[in-house]
């Protein structure tokens, strides 16, 4: 019944893994990304590169992988003043949230994704959100997204399923999932072509990919990869 999916694909490690999960599971998969004035456009560039190379390296998935939709959500810049959209240092506010936090961002993304999915005849929305992540974004939590699934289904008057395959995985387990889905080739593709670093560094290559190596996002990715490599080697 629910065989057609739309994946929220940012160009990062988590959403890339979620995309592979969806391609393994659904007969038709489309992708959606959001341009909201990210300080560095490298993530958006990584999206295109990753999709091109995924198609080339995994012909069985290329057959299922349909259109990519990129929506301009530049107006988000008007409601956020954070390290994602302005030149400010990465630090943490009193609630423990990094100032890269765009309030309620995923609620907005999923709502736009649901509208596109409705038009495209896709009943499943897939995202790489994860509650075990250090950052504690409240709009990434399982309860938030389950509640949103119900709301979107009511508002569109048709069943909407939100799937978040990484919700309870840590970063090492996310690498393991990628390996289970696409072997060393997928792990290599995610390492090389996805982007995590808050500072937009695509020059310094580590075992886990490109990044400054010191921002919170790089540290998380590096730690997860080290534990994955230790358990696989
Ligand atoms: Zn970094």
PDB file of N, CA and C and ligand atoms in Angstrom, residues 197-199 201 211-215 217-218, ligand 1:
ATOM      1  N   UNK A 197      29.846  19.189   8.403  1.00  0.00           N
ATOM      2  CA  UNK A 197      30.542  20.271   9.125  1.00  0.00           C
ATOM      3  C   UNK A 197      29.759  21.583   9.124  1.00  0.00           C
ATOM      4  N   UNK A 198      29.590  22.153  10.305  1.00  0.00           N
ATOM      5  CA  UNK A 198      28.894  23.437  10.433  1.00  0.00           C
ATOM      6  C   UNK A 198      29.650  24.571   9.760  1.00  0.00           C
ATOM      7  N   UNK A 199      30.969  24.427   9.645  1.00  0.00           N
ATOM      8  CA  UNK A 199      31.773  25.524   9.102  1.00  0.00           C
ATOM      9  C   UNK A 199      31.959  25.427   7.588  1.00  0.00           C
ATOM     10  N   UNK A 201      33.646  23.271   5.789  1.00  0.00           N
ATOM     11  CA  UNK A 201      34.994  22.898   5.350  1.00  0.00           C
ATOM     12  C   UNK A 201      34.931  21.667   4.440  1.00  0.00           C
ATOM     13  N   UNK A 211      35.738  17.990   6.640  1.00  0.00           N
ATOM     14  CA  UNK A 211      35.216  18.869   7.674  1.00  0.00           C
ATOM     15  C   UNK A 211      36.339  19.484   8.474  1.00  0.00           C
ATOM     16  N   UNK A 212      35.964  20.491   9.278  1.00  0.00           N
ATOM     17  CA  UNK A 212      36.965  21.196  10.081  1.00  0.00           C
ATOM     18  C   UNK A 212      37.553  20.282  11.161  1.00  0.00           C
ATOM     19  N   UNK A 213      36.739  19.304  11.604  1.00  0.00           N
ATOM     20  CA  UNK A 213      37.216  18.353  12.602  1.00  0.00           C
ATOM     21  C   UNK A 213      37.000  18.794  14.032  1.00  0.00           C
ATOM     22  N   UNK A 214      36.585  20.039  14.236  1.00  0.00           N
ATOM     23  CA  UNK A 214      36.467  20.533  15.613  1.00  0.00           C
ATOM     24  C   UNK A 214      35.076  21.053  15.971  1.00  0.00           C
ATOM     25  N   UNK A 215      34.227  21.346  15.003  1.00  0.00           N
ATOM     26  CA  UNK A 215      32.883  21.827  15.342  1.00  0.00           C
ATOM     27  C   UNK A 215      32.077  20.641  15.905  1.00  0.00           C
ATOM     28  N   UNK A 217      29.391  19.174  15.014  1.00  0.00           N
ATOM     29  CA  UNK A 217      28.921  18.211  14.011  1.00  0.00           C
ATOM     30  C   UNK A 217      30.058  17.310  13.545  1.00  0.00           C
ATOM     31  N   UNK A 218      31.246  17.892  13.351  1.00  0.00           N
ATOM     32  CA  UNK A 218      32.411  17.094  12.952  1.00  0.00           C
ATOM     33  C   UNK A 218      32.806  16.122  14.069  1.00  0.00           C
TER      34      UNK A 218
HETATM   35 ZN1  LIG B   1      33.271  20.999  11.280  1.00  0.00          ZN
END
